[in-house]
Amino acid sequence: MSRAIALSVLLIAAPAVASAEIELSFYGGVQSAPASDVSVRDGVIGNDDFSIDWEGKSSSAPIYYGIRATRWKNEDFGYGLDFAHNKIYPKAGELPAGYDVLEFTDGLNTLTVNAYRRWNHAFGDMTPYVGGGLGIAIPHVEVTNGTSETFGYQVTGPAATWVAGATYPINDQWSVFGEYKGTYSSNKADLDTGGTIETDVFTNAVNMGVSFNF
């Protein structure tokens, strides 16, 4: 997965011209998720439909984080890739009967192609921005129920993200930023016993990060 992210960054940077600005951003923060409905269809562990209240545990290993590469075409508009390592755990007492594990903790990853609009120095040195995009969900699916044990990365469906924040320069190349970031992922994963588990998840995060511009 790290190779894919590195290649994506290179694909953005490669066509850059002298007047274009490339920005690499790294962020962390506090991420949560509301409840979602879960549907299981499997010939071994049976069929089931239930709802789970999730929590993010952002600071617990593996921590919540994100990496973003943006190419600013001009002072106002840019585009790029965003990889977010979201994660969700069931809250205490939320696992239905028969399940020992049901979580996406390494993580509920999303990779999206985004577009951004910014307003340079709208508030002194501070630059607000908004953005959004579409992509794919690549969660680490962890489900254990009796003899059924699923553990691994899968591409499970489409994803979307939206963001609003502001950046503040430290010097000519480095800046810091704060933002709200939301994601949606539609996840239909394969179980090792031949069935499927399906859930649509929203996450909400308040991020702080640092960017390098060149």
Short mmCIF file of C-alpha atoms in Angstrom, two decimals:
data_model
loop_
_atom_site.label_atom_id
_atom_site.label_comp_id
_atom_site.label_asym_id
_atom_site.label_seq_id
_atom_site.Cartn_x
_atom_site.Cartn_y
_atom_site.Cartn_z
CA MET A 1 0.00 0.00 0.00
CA SER A 2 2.89 2.38 0.78
CA ARG A 3 4.27 1.80 -2.73
CA ALA A 4 0.91 2.71 -4.23
CA ILE A 5 0.81 5.96 -2.26
CA ALA A 6 4.37 6.85 -3.29
CA LEU A 7 3.57 6.15 -6.95
CA SER A 8 0.46 8.32 -6.74
CA VAL A 9 2.49 11.22 -5.39
CA LEU A 10 4.99 10.84 -8.23
CA LEU A 11 2.20 10.80 -10.81
CA ILE A 12 0.95 14.14 -9.49
CA ALA A 13 4.38 15.72 -9.30
CA ALA A 14 5.74 14.48 -12.63
CA PRO A 15 3.81 16.83 -14.95
CA ALA A 16 4.38 19.90 -12.79
CA VAL A 17 5.69 23.01 -14.47
CA ALA A 18 7.72 25.76 -12.89
CA SER A 19 4.65 27.86 -12.05
CA ALA A 20 2.79 24.98 -10.36
CA GLU A 21 2.95 24.42 -6.62
CA ILE A 22 3.22 20.90 -5.18
CA GLU A 23 2.12 20.44 -1.57
CA LEU A 24 2.71 17.35 0.56
CA SER A 25 0.62 17.22 3.74
CA PHE A 26 0.67 14.94 6.76
CA TYR A 27 -2.07 15.02 9.38
CA GLY A 28 -3.53 13.35 12.45
CA GLY A 29 -6.31 14.17 14.83
CA VAL A 30 -9.45 12.86 16.47
CA GLN A 31 -11.68 10.67 14.30
CA SER A 32 -15.06 9.18 15.17
CA ALA A 33 -17.91 7.36 13.41
CA PRO A 34 -21.66 7.17 14.05
CA ALA A 35 -23.57 3.89 14.14
CA SER A 36 -24.07 1.93 10.92
CA ASP A 37 -26.21 -1.01 9.83
CA VAL A 38 -24.36 -4.28 9.14
CA SER A 39 -25.60 -7.07 6.88
CA VAL A 40 -24.03 -10.56 6.94
CA ARG A 41 -24.83 -13.20 4.34
CA ASP A 42 -22.94 -16.45 4.86
CA GLY A 43 -23.78 -20.14 4.54
CA VAL A 44 -21.61 -21.12 7.53
CA ILE A 45 -22.22 -18.48 10.20
CA GLY A 46 -25.70 -17.64 8.90
CA ASN A 47 -27.47 -14.48 7.79
CA ASP A 48 -27.84 -11.52 10.13
CA ASP A 49 -28.73 -7.83 10.16
CA PHE A 50 -27.85 -5.55 13.04
CA SER A 51 -26.59 -2.07 13.92
CA ILE A 52 -23.28 -1.24 15.64
CA ASP A 53 -22.22 1.92 17.49
CA TRP A 54 -18.59 2.60 16.52
CA GLU A 55 -15.68 4.48 18.09
CA GLY A 56 -12.42 5.63 16.54
CA LYS A 57 -9.78 5.30 19.30
CA SER A 58 -7.65 7.72 17.27
CA SER A 59 -4.58 7.68 19.51
CA SER A 60 -4.48 3.89 20.01
CA ALA A 61 -2.13 1.88 17.79
CA PRO A 62 -2.44 1.85 14.88
CA ILE A 63 -3.12 5.58 15.15
CA TYR A 64 -5.42 7.57 12.87
CA TYR A 65 -3.48 9.54 10.22
CA GLY A 66 -3.58 10.83 6.65
CA ILE A 67 -1.25 11.75 3.77
CA ARG A 68 -2.18 14.18 1.03
CA ALA A 69 -0.48 15.29 -2.19
CA THR A 70 -1.87 18.37 -3.94
CA ARG A 71 -0.90 20.13 -7.15
CA TRP A 72 -2.05 23.75 -7.12
CA LYS A 73 -2.61 24.80 -10.72
CA ASN A 74 -2.88 28.46 -9.72
CA GLU A 75 -3.57 30.65 -6.69
CA ASP A 76 -7.13 29.35 -6.33
CA PHE A 77 -7.56 25.78 -7.56
CA GLY A 78 -5.77 22.48 -7.06
CA TYR A 79 -6.22 18.73 -7.28
CA GLY A 80 -4.55 15.70 -5.76
CA LEU A 81 -4.72 12.43 -3.86
CA ASP A 82 -5.62 11.83 -0.23
CA PHE A 83 -4.99 8.60 1.72
CA ALA A 84 -6.77 8.41 5.10
CA HIS A 85 -6.13 5.67 7.66
CA ASN A 86 -9.52 5.80 9.40
CA LYS A 87 -10.52 3.04 11.80
CA ILE A 88 -13.59 1.84 13.68
CA TYR A 89 -14.09 -0.38 16.71
CA PRO A 90 -17.44 -1.52 18.13
CA LYS A 91 -18.22 0.20 21.41
CA ALA A 92 -18.29 -1.95 24.55
CA GLY A 93 -21.23 -4.34 24.49
CA GLU A 94 -22.01 -3.73 20.82
CA LEU A 95 -20.78 -7.04 19.35
CA PRO A 96 -23.74 -9.28 18.49
CA ALA A 97 -23.91 -12.81 19.87
CA GLY A 98 -21.46 -15.22 18.24
CA TYR A 99 -18.92 -12.59 17.16
CA ASP A 100 -15.52 -12.40 18.83
CA VAL A 101 -14.16 -9.72 16.46
CA LEU A 102 -15.84 -7.32 14.02
CA GLU A 103 -13.78 -4.22 13.26
CA PHE A 104 -11.84 -2.23 10.66
CA THR A 105 -8.81 -1.10 12.64
CA ASP A 106 -5.82 -1.27 10.32
CA GLY A 107 -7.85 0.47 9.09
CA LEU A 108 -10.97 1.67 7.28
CA ASN A 109 -8.63 3.14 4.64
CA THR A 110 -9.77 5.43 1.83
CA LEU A 111 -7.89 6.69 -1.25
CA THR A 112 -9.58 9.56 -3.07
CA VAL A 113 -8.91 11.96 -5.94
CA ASN A 114 -9.80 15.44 -4.69
CA ALA A 115 -10.31 18.97 -5.99
CA TYR A 116 -9.67 22.04 -3.80
CA ARG A 117 -10.56 25.71 -3.73
CA ARG A 118 -8.56 28.13 -1.55
CA TRP A 119 -8.63 31.84 -0.78
CA ASN A 120 -5.03 32.97 -0.38
CA HIS A 121 -4.41 35.26 2.62
CA ALA A 122 -8.12 35.92 3.09
CA PHE A 123 -7.50 36.58 6.80
CA GLY A 124 -4.03 38.09 7.01
CA ASP A 125 -1.60 35.22 6.54
CA MET A 126 -4.33 32.61 7.01
CA THR A 127 -5.68 30.84 3.90
CA PRO A 128 -9.03 29.00 4.17
CA TYR A 129 -9.85 26.13 1.79
CA VAL A 130 -12.52 23.58 0.96
CA GLY A 131 -12.33 20.37 -1.04
CA GLY A 132 -13.86 17.03 -1.84
CA GLY A 133 -13.41 13.97 -3.95
CA LEU A 134 -14.20 10.36 -4.84
CA GLY A 135 -12.21 7.15 -4.67
CA ILE A 136 -12.13 3.66 -3.18
CA ALA A 137 -12.28 2.02 0.25
CA ILE A 138 -9.43 -0.37 1.14
CA PRO A 139 -10.22 -1.57 4.67
CA HIS A 140 -8.46 -4.21 6.73
CA VAL A 141 -11.41 -6.51 7.38
CA GLU A 142 -11.36 -8.35 10.74
CA VAL A 143 -14.30 -10.65 11.43
CA THR A 144 -14.26 -13.72 13.70
CA ASN A 145 -17.35 -15.84 14.34
CA GLY A 146 -16.82 -19.46 15.34
CA THR A 147 -14.86 -21.22 12.58
CA SER A 148 -15.05 -18.18 10.28
CA GLU A 149 -12.02 -15.90 10.57
CA THR A 150 -11.43 -13.13 8.02
CA PHE A 151 -8.29 -11.01 8.38
CA GLY A 152 -6.85 -8.92 5.55
CA TYR A 153 -7.05 -5.95 3.18
CA GLN A 154 -9.80 -5.81 0.57
CA VAL A 155 -11.12 -3.28 -1.94
CA THR A 156 -14.72 -3.09 -0.77
CA GLY A 157 -16.40 -0.29 -2.73
CA PRO A 158 -16.53 3.44 -3.47
CA ALA A 159 -15.53 6.19 -1.05
CA ALA A 160 -15.99 9.94 -0.84
CA THR A 161 -14.44 12.70 1.25
CA TRP A 162 -15.06 16.37 2.04
CA VAL A 163 -12.91 18.86 3.91
CA ALA A 164 -12.86 22.47 5.12
CA GLY A 165 -10.01 24.16 6.94
CA ALA A 166 -7.35 26.83 6.98
CA THR A 167 -3.57 26.89 6.60
CA TYR A 168 -0.98 29.21 8.14
CA PRO A 169 2.59 29.60 6.82
CA ILE A 170 5.66 29.02 9.00
CA ASN A 171 8.09 30.06 6.25
CA ASP A 172 8.28 29.95 2.44
CA GLN A 173 8.00 26.13 2.29
CA TRP A 174 6.37 24.93 5.51
CA SER A 175 2.89 25.58 6.85
CA VAL A 176 0.50 24.20 9.47
CA PHE A 177 -3.21 23.62 9.07
CA GLY A 178 -6.37 22.65 10.91
CA GLU A 179 -9.51 21.23 9.33
CA TYR A 180 -12.71 19.23 9.56
CA LYS A 181 -12.66 16.11 7.36
CA GLY A 182 -15.49 13.70 6.67
CA THR A 183 -15.49 10.43 4.75
CA TYR A 184 -18.05 7.99 3.43
CA SER A 185 -17.24 4.43 2.43
CA SER A 186 -19.45 1.68 1.04
CA ASN A 187 -17.98 -1.62 2.19
CA LYS A 188 -18.94 -5.07 0.90
CA ALA A 189 -16.23 -7.49 2.03
CA ASP A 190 -15.75 -11.20 1.41
CA LEU A 191 -15.68 -13.60 4.37
CA ASP A 192 -13.30 -16.56 4.35
CA THR A 193 -16.27 -18.95 4.54
CA GLY A 194 -17.64 -17.69 1.22
CA GLY A 195 -20.16 -15.12 2.40
CA THR A 196 -20.14 -11.34 2.64
CA ILE A 197 -20.38 -8.59 5.24
CA GLU A 198 -21.66 -5.19 4.18
CA THR A 199 -21.85 -1.77 5.87
CA ASP A 200 -21.79 1.89 4.84
CA VAL A 201 -19.71 4.02 7.20
CA PHE A 202 -19.38 7.77 7.76
CA THR A 203 -16.43 9.15 9.71
CA ASN A 204 -15.82 12.63 11.13
CA ALA A 205 -12.40 14.00 12.06
CA VAL A 206 -10.82 17.17 13.38
CA ASN A 207 -7.28 17.26 12.00
CA MET A 208 -4.06 19.13 12.63
CA GLY A 209 -1.20 18.81 10.19
CA VAL A 210 1.89 20.14 8.49
CA SER A 211 2.54 20.78 4.78
CA PHE A 212 5.70 21.11 2.69
CA ASN A 213 5.46 23.17 -0.50
CA PHE A 214 7.86 23.11 -3.46
#
